[in-house]
Coordinates of C-alpha atoms in Angstrom, one line a residue:
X1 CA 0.0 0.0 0.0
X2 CA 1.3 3.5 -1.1
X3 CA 1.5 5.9 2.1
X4 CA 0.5 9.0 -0.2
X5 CA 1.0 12.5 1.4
X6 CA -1.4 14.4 3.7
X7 CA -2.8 18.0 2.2
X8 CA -3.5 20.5 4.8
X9 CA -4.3 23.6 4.0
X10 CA -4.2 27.0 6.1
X11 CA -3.7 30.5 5.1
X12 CA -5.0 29.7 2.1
X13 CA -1.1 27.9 1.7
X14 CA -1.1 24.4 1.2
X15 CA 1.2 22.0 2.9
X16 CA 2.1 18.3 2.2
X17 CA 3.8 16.0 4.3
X18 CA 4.8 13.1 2.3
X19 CA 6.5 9.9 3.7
X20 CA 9.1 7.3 2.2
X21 CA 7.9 4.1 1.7
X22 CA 10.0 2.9 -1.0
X23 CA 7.0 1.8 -2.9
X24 CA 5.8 3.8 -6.2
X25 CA 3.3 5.2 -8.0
X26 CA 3.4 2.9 -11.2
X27 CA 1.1 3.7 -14.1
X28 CA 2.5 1.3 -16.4
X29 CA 1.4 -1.7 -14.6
X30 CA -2.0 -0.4 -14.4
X31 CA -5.0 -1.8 -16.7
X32 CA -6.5 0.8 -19.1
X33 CA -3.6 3.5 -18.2
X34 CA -2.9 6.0 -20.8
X35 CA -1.0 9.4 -21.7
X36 CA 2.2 10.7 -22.7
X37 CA 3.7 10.4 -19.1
X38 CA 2.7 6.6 -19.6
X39 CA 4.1 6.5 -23.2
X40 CA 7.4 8.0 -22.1
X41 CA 7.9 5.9 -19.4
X42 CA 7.1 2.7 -21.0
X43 CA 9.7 3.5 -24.1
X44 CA 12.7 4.6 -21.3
X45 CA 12.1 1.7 -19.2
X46 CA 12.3 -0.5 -22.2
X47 CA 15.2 0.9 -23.9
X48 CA 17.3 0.9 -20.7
X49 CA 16.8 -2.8 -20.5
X50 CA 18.8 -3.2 -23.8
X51 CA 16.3 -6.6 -24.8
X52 CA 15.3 -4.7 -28.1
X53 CA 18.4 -3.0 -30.5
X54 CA 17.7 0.6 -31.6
X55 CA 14.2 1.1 -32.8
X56 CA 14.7 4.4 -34.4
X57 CA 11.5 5.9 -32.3
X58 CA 9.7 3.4 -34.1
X59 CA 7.7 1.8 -30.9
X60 CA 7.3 5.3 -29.8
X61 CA 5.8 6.0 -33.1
X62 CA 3.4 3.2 -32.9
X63 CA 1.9 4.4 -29.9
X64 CA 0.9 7.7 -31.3
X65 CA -0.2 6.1 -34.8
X66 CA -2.7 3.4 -33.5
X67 CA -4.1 5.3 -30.2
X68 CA -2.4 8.5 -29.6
X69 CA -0.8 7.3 -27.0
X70 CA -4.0 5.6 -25.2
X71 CA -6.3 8.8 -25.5
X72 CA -8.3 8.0 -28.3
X73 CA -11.9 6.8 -27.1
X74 CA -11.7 3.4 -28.6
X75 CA -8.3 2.5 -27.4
X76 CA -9.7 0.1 -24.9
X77 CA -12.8 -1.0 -26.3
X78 CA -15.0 -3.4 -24.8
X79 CA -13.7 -7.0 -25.9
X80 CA -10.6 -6.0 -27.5
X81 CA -7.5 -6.2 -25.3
X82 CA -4.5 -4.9 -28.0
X83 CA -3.8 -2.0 -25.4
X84 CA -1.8 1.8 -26.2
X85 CA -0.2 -0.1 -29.1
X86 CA -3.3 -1.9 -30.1
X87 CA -1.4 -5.2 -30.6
X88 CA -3.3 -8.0 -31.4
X89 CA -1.1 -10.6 -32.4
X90 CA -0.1 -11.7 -29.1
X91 CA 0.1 -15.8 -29.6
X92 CA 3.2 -14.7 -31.7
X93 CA 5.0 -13.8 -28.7
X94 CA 5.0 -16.6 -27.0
X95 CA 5.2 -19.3 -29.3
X96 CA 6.4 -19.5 -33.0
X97 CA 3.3 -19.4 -35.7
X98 CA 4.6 -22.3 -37.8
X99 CA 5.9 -25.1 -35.5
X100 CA 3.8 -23.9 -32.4
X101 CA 6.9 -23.8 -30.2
X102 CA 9.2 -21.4 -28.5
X103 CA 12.2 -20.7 -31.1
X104 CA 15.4 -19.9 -30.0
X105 CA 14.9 -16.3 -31.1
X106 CA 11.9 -16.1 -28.8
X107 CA 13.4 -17.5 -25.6
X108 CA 16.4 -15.3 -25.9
X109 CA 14.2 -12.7 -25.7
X110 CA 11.9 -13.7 -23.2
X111 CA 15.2 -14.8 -21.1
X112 CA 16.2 -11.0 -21.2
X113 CA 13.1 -9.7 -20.6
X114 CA 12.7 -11.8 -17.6
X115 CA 16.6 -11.0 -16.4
X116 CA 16.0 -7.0 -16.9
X117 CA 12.4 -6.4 -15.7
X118 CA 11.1 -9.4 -13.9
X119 CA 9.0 -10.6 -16.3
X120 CA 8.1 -14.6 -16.7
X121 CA 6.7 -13.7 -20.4
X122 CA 5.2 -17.2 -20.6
X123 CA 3.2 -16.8 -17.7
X124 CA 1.6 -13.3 -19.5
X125 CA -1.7 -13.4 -20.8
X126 CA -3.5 -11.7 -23.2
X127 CA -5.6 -9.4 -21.0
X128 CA -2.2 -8.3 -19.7
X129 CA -2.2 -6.2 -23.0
X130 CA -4.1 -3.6 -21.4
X131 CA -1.1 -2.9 -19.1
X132 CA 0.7 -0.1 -21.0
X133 CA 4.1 -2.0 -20.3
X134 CA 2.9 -5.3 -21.6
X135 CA 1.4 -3.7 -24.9
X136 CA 4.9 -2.6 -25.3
X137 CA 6.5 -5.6 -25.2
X138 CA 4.5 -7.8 -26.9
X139 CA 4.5 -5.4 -29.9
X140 CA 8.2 -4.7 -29.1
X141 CA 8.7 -8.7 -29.6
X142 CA 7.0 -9.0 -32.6
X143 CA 9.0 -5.8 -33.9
X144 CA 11.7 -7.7 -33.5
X145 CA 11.0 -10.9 -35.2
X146 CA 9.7 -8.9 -37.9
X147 CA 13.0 -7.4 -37.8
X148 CA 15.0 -10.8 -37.9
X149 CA 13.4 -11.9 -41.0
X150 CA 12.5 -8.4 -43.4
X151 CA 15.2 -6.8 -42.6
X152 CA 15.7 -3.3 -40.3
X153 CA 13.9 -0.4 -39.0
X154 CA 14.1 2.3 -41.5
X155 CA 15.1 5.7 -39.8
X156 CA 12.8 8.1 -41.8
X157 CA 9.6 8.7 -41.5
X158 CA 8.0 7.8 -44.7
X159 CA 10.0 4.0 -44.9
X160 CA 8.6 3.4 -41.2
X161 CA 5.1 4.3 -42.5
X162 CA 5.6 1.2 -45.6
X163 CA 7.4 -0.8 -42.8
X164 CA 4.3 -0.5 -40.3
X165 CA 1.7 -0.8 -42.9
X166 CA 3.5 -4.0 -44.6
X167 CA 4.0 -5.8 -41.1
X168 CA 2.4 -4.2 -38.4
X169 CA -0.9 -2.6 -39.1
X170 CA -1.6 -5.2 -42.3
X171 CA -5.4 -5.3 -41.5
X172 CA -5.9 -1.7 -41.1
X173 CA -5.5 1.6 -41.6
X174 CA -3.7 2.4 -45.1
X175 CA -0.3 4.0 -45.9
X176 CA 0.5 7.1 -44.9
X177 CA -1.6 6.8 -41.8
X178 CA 1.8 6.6 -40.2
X179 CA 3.9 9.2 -41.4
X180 CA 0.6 11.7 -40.7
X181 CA 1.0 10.7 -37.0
X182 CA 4.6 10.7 -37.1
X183 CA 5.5 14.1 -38.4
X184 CA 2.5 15.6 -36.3
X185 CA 4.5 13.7 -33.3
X186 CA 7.8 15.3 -34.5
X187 CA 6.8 18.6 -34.7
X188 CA 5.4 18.7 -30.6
X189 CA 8.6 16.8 -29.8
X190 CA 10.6 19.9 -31.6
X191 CA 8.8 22.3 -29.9
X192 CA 10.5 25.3 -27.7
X193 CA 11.3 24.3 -24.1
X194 CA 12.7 26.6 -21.5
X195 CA 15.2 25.8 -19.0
X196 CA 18.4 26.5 -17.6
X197 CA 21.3 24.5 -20.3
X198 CA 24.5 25.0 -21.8
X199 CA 25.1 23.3 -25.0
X200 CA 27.9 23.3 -27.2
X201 CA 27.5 21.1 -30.4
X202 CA 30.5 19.8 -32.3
X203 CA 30.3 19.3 -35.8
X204 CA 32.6 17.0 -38.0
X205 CA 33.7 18.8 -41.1
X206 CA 35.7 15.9 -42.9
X207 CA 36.5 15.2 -46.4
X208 CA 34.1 12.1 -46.2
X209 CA 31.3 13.8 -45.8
X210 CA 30.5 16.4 -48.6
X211 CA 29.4 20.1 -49.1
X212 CA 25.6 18.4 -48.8
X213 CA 25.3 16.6 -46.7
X214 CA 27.7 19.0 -44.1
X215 CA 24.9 21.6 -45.0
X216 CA 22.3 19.5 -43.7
X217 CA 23.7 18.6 -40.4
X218 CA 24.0 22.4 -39.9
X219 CA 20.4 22.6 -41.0
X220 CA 19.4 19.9 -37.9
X221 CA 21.7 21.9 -35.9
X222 CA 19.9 25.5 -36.5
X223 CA 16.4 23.0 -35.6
X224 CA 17.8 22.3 -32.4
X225 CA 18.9 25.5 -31.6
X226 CA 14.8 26.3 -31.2
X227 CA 14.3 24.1 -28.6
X228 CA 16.0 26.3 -26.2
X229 CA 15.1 29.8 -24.7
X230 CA 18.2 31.7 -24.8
X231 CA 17.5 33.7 -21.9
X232 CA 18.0 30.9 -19.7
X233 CA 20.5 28.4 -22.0
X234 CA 23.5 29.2 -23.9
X235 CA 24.4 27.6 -27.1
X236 CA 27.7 27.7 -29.1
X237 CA 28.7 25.4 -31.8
X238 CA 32.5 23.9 -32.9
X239 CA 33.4 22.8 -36.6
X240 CA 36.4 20.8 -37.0
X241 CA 38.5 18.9 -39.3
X242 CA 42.1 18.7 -38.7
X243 CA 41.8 21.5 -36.9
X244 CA 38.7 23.9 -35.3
X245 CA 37.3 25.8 -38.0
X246 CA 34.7 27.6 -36.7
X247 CA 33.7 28.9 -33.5
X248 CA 30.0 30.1 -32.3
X249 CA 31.3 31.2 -28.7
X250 CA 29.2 29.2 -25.7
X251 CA 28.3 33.1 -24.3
X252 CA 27.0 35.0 -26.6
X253 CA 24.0 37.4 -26.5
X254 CA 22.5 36.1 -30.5
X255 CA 18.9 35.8 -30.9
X256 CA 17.8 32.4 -31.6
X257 CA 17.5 33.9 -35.4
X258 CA 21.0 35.0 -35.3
X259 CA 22.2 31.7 -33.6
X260 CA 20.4 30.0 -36.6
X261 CA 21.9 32.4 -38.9
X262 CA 25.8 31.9 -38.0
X263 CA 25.0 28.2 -37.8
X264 CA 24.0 28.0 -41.5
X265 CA 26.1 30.0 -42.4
X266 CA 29.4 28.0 -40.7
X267 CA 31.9 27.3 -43.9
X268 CA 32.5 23.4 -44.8
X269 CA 36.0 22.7 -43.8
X270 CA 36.5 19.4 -46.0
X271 CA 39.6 18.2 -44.5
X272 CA 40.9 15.4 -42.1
X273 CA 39.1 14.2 -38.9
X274 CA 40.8 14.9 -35.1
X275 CA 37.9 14.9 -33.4
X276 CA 39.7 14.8 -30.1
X277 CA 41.0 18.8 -30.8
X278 CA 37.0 19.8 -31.6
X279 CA 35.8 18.5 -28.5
X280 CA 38.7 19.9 -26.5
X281 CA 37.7 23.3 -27.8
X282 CA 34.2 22.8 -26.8
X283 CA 35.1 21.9 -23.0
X284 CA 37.4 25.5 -23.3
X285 CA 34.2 27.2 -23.8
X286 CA 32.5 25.8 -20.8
X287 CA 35.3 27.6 -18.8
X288 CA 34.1 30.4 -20.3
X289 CA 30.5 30.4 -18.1
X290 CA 29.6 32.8 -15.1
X291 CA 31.0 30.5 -11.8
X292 CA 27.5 30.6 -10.4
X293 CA 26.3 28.8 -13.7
X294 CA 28.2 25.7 -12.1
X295 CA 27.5 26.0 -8.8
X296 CA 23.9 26.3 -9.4
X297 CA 24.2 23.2 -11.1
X298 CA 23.1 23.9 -14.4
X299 CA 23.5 20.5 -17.1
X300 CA 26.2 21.4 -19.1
X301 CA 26.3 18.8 -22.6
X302 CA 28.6 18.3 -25.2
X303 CA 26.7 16.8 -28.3
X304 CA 29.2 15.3 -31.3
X305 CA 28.0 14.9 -34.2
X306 CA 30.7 12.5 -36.9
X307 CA 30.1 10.3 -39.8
X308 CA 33.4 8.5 -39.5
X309 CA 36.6 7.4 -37.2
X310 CA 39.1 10.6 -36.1
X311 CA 42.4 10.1 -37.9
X312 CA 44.8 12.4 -36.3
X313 CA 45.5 13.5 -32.8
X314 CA 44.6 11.7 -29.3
X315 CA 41.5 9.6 -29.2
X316 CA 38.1 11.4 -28.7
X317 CA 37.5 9.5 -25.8
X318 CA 40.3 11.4 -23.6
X319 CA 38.5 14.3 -24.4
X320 CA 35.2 12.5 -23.4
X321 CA 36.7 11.9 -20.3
X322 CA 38.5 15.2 -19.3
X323 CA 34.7 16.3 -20.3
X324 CA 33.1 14.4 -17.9
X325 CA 36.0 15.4 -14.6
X326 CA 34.5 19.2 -15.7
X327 CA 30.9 18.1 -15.1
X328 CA 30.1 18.4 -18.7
X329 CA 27.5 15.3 -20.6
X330 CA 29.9 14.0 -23.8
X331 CA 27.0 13.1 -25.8
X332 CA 28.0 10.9 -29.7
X333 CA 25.3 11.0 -32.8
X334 CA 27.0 8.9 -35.3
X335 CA 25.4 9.0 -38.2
X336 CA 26.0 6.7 -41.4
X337 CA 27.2 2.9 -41.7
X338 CA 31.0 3.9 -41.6
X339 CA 31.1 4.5 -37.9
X340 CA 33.5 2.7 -35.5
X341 CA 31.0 2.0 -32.6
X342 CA 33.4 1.6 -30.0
X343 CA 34.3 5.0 -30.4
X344 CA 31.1 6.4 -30.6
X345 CA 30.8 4.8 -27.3
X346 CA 34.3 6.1 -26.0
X347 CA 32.6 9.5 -27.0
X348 CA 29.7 9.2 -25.3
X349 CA 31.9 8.8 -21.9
X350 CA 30.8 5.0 -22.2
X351 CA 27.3 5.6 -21.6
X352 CA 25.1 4.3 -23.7
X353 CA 22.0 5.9 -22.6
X354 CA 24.3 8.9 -24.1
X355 CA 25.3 7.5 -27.9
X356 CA 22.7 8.0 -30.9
X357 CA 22.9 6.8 -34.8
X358 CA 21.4 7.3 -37.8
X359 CA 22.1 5.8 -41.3
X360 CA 22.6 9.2 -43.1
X361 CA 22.5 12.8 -42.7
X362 CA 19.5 13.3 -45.0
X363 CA 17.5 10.9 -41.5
X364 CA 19.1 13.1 -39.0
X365 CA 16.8 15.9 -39.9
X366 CA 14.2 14.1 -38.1
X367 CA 16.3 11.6 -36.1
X368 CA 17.4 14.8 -34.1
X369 CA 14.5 14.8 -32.3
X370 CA 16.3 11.8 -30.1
X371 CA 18.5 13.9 -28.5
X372 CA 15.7 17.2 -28.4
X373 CA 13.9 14.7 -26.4
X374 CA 16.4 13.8 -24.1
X375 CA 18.0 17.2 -23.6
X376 CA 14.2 17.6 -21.9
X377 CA 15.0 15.8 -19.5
X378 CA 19.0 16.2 -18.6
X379 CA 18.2 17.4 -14.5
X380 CA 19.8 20.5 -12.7
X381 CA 21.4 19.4 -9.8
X382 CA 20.4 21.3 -6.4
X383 CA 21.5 21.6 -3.4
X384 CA 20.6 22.2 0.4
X385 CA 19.9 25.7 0.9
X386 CA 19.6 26.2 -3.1
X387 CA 16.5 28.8 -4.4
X388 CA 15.4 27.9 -7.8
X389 CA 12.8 30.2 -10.1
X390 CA 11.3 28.9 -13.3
X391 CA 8.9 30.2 -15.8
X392 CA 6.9 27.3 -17.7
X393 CA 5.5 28.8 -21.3
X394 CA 3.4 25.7 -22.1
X395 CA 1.0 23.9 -20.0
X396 CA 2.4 20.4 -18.7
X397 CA 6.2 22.1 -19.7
X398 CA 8.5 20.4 -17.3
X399 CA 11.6 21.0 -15.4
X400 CA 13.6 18.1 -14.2
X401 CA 16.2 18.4 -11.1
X402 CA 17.9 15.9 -9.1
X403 CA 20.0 16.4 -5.4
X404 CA 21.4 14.3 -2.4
X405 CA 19.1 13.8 0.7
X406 CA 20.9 13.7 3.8
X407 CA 20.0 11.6 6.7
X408 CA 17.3 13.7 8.3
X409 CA 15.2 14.4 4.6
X410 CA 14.7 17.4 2.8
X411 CA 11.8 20.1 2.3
X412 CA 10.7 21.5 -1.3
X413 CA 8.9 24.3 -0.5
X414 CA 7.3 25.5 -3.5
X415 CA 5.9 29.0 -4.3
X416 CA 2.9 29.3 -7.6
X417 CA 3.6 33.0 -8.3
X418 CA 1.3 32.7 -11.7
X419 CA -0.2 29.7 -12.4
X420 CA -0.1 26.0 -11.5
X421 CA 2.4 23.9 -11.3
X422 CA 2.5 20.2 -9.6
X423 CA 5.3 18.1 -8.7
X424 CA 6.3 14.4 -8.6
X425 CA 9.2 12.8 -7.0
X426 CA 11.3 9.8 -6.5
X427 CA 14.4 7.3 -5.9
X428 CA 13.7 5.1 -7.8
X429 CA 16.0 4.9 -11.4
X430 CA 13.5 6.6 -13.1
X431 CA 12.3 10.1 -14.4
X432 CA 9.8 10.5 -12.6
X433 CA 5.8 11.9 -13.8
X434 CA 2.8 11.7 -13.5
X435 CA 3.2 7.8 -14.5
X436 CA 5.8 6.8 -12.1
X437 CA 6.3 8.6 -8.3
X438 CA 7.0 8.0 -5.3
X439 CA 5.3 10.9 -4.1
X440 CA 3.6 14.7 -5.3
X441 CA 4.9 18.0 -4.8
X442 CA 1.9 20.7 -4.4
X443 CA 2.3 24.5 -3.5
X444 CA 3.8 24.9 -0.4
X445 CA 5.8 22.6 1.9
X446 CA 6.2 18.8 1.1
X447 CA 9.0 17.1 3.5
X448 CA 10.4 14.1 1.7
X449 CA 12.3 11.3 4.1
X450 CA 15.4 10.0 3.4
X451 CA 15.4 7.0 1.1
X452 CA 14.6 3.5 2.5
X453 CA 15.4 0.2 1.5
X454 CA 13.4 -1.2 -1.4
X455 CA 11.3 -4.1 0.7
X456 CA 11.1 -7.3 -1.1
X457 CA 7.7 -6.4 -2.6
X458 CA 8.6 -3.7 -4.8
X459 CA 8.2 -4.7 -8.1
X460 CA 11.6 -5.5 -10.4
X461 CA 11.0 -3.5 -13.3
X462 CA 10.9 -0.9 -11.1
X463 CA 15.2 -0.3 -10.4
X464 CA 16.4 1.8 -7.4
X465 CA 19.2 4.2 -7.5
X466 CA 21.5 5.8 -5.4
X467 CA 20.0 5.2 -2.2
X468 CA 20.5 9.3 -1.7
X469 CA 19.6 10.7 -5.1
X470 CA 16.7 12.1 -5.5
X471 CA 14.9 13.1 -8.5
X472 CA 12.6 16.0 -9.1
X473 CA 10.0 16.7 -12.0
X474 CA 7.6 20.1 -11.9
X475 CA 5.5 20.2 -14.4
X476 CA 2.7 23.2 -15.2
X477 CA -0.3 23.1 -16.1
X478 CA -0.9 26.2 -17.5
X479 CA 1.2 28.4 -19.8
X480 CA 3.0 30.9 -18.8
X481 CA 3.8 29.5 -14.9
X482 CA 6.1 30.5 -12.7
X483 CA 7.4 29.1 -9.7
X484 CA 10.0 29.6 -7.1
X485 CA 11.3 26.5 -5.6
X486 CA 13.6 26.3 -2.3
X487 CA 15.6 23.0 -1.4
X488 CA 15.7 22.7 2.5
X489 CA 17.1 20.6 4.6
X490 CA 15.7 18.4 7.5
X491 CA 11.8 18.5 8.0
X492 CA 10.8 22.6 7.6
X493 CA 7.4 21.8 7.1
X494 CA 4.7 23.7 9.2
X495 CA 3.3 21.0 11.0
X496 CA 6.7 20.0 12.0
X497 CA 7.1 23.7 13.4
X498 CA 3.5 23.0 15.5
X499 CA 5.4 19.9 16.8
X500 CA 8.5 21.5 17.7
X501 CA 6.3 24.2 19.7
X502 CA 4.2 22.1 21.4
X503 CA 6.9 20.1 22.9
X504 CA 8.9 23.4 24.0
X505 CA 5.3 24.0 25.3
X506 CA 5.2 20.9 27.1
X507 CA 8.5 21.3 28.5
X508 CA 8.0 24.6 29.9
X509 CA 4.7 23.9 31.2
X510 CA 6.5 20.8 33.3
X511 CA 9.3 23.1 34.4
X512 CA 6.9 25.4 36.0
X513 CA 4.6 23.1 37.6
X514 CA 7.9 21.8 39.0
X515 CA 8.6 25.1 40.6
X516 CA 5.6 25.2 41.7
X517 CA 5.7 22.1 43.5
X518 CA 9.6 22.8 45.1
X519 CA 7.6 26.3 46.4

């Protein structure tokens, strides 16, 4: 049983007092679930578990295409149990159509899913497809064997719209169905988001490339340059080739139109590849940044984008790692067949959650929106005693933040100055939402405990963290919100101040009856 957290309300100020339990809030175990929140957690859960390879945002995009991620009215349907990703094939998963037995292809995945998540997938039935998590995986699984015998998932749009129609969707819809959903997908993924960032991109300039294609990885860079408000982010850009090119300084005071412009406008160097010397000139330009942009623990990512292997100088992943000693996010999007992915990983600081592909430069114009969706998420690190202010421009915009609890808890206190904002919060390894928590965040006071031991009943798709790293997500729903945020330490709530009165109360009120008493 969840403990949730208590609401009082006085002073027109309301307070919550929320308690550890080391259980969560888990919306993608639960029947008939559905959202983005759910969506989003479903697809990070499973990609983290490494079962499935790279699906391009395919599974993602399946979601939107066959129920908008749950919302339409018919998504669960009386007598139909196919789920968010209306999947109705689900025999498939378990056992092979033509011999009626488990292949080898199938129990290799089942043994991962069960290894990663906790998941006996031949115990599953098919009223478990109306689980958001389970109407993943079976239509993840069936992806996959569909990939195993036809051949891969395309990265563009349009090919993934023939690939789902051909083996997916074969009974309904009709071609470009998909790609509709899609592109309307990509263009709210691409959408502005506030937020304090500071993003250098480096961009390979070698021979192998060409004058086009190097002109349309500048395009997807000038894209991704909208997703940020430059008030709060800064954004500088490094071209390199044997040597560093170009420079777009990290503080500058361009317009996002002017940021776009000397993007575009960044001259193709066609030369040699040291990739090494282009990232080592974007960590300079993080020295660059006010101190208090560090302190305040603002995400600082590097994001390299290279069709090939460096040829001259040291090897990138030095730089990746005097990157990550500065508290800067290396960050690798390879992008056509040619790519050495060791080093991509060695890039990415060895993280793979960190390293993106993409078979050309002509798919990273929409591939981009990878990395636009995970720079969402990247969380600013508080501390204790740390004051926070943000200003949300769209309704359910979010801000993401993560700190250490010491051993007597911590205290949000959060202030709506316009608007309303909500909050959720947990230990678990998750980003936590409306889908996953282990507890809310309302205006006011909320006292969060330390973290506990995960008890033995805690479901094991569910991984903890850190036992002392907590993670934050605000989200607003209204547009144009702001919010001040304070990160106390200990238990600052106002009921814990009635407490601590009453029992000075108590103690007084014994000290003088005892001098009464000695009179």
């Amino acid at each position: 049983m969840l403990l949730r957290a208590t609401c009082l309300k006085q002073c027109g100020l309301s307070s919550l007092c929320a308690t550890a339990t080391g259980f969560v809030v888990d919306r993608t175990l639960e029947p008939m679930a559905s959202g983005r929140d759910v969506v989003e957690t479903v697809i990070y859960r499973i990609q983290r578990s490494r079962v499935f390879p790279d699906d391009r945002d395919f599974l993602r995009r399946v979601a939107y295409t066959e129920s908008k991620f749950g919302e339409e009215p018919a998504t669960y349907r009386e007598g139909y149990n196919g789920g968010i990703w209306q999947f109705d094939r689900f025999k498939t998963t378990q056992f092979d159509a033509q011999s009626n037995g488990t292949t080898p292809e199938l129990r290799s995945i089942h043994t991962a899913i069960r290894d990663t998540l906790g998941i006996n997938w031949m115990q599953a039935k098919e009223e478990d497809m109306l689980k958001p998590l389970y109407s993943a995986l079976a239509a993840s699984i069936y992806i996959e064997l569909t990939r195993l015998t036809r051949g891969p998932i395309p990265d563009v749009i349009k090919a993934q719209d023939m690939f789902w129609k051909d083996y997916y969707n074969t009974n309904g819809g009709k071609y470009g169905d998909f790609e509709r959903r899609a592109q309307e997908l990509l263009e709210k993924d691409m959408r502005a988001s506030g937020g304090k960032i500071d993003v250098m991109m480096v961009v390979d300039g070698s021979a192998s490339i060409g004058q086009h294609a190097f002109q349309t990885a500048l395009d997807s860079m000038a894209r991704l340059v909208t997703l940020f408000d430059l008030e709060e982010a800064n954004v500088g850009m490094v071209t390199y080739s044997n040597t560093v090119t170009s420079l777009i300084p990290l503080v500058n005071n361009f317009t996002t139109a002017r940021l776009q412009e000397a993007i575009r406008g960044t001259l193709y160097p066609d030369a040699g590849t040291n990739t090494y010397l282009g990232m080592m000139a974007a960590v300079d330009e993080f020295k660059k940044l006010p101190e208090n942009r560090g302190e305040r623990g603002v995400p600082r990512l590097l994001v390299v984008l290279t069709d090939g292997n460096h040829l001259t100088g040291p090897k990138p992943g030095i730089a990746a790692q005097k990157a990550a000693k500065a508290g800067i996010i290396p960050c690798a999007f390879g992008i056509g067949n040619d790519i050495d992915d060791s080093e991509l990983l060695e890039i990415a600081n060895n993280i793979s959650d960190y390293k993106f592909r993409t078979e050309s430069y002509y798919s990273l114009q929409q591939q981009i929106v990878l990395i636009a969706r995970w720079v969402k998420t990247l969380p600013q690190t508080l501390k204790m005693g740390f004051e926070t202010s943000e200003t949300l421009k769209e309704a359910n915009e979010k801000r993401h933040y993560r700190l250490e609890v010491p051993e007597n808890g911590t205290t949000i206190r959060l202030v709506n100055e316009r608007g309303e904002s909500r909050g959720y919060w947990t230990y678990a390894d998750e980003r936590p939402s409306s889908a996953l928590y282990d507890g809310t965040i309302y205006g006011g006071e909320t006292f969060i405990p330390p973290p506990q031991p995960a008890p033995g009943n805690r479901s094991d798709t569910v991984k903890t963290a850190s036992m002392s790293d907590l993670k934050i997500a605000i989200e607003s729903f209204e547009a144009n919100s702001r919010l001040r945020m304070w990160i106390l330490e200990g238990d600052a709530t106002e009921s814990a101040a009635v407490k601590l009165d009453f029992a000075c109360f108590v103690h007084v009120a014994v000290y003088i009856f005892a001098a009464v008493l000695l009179k």
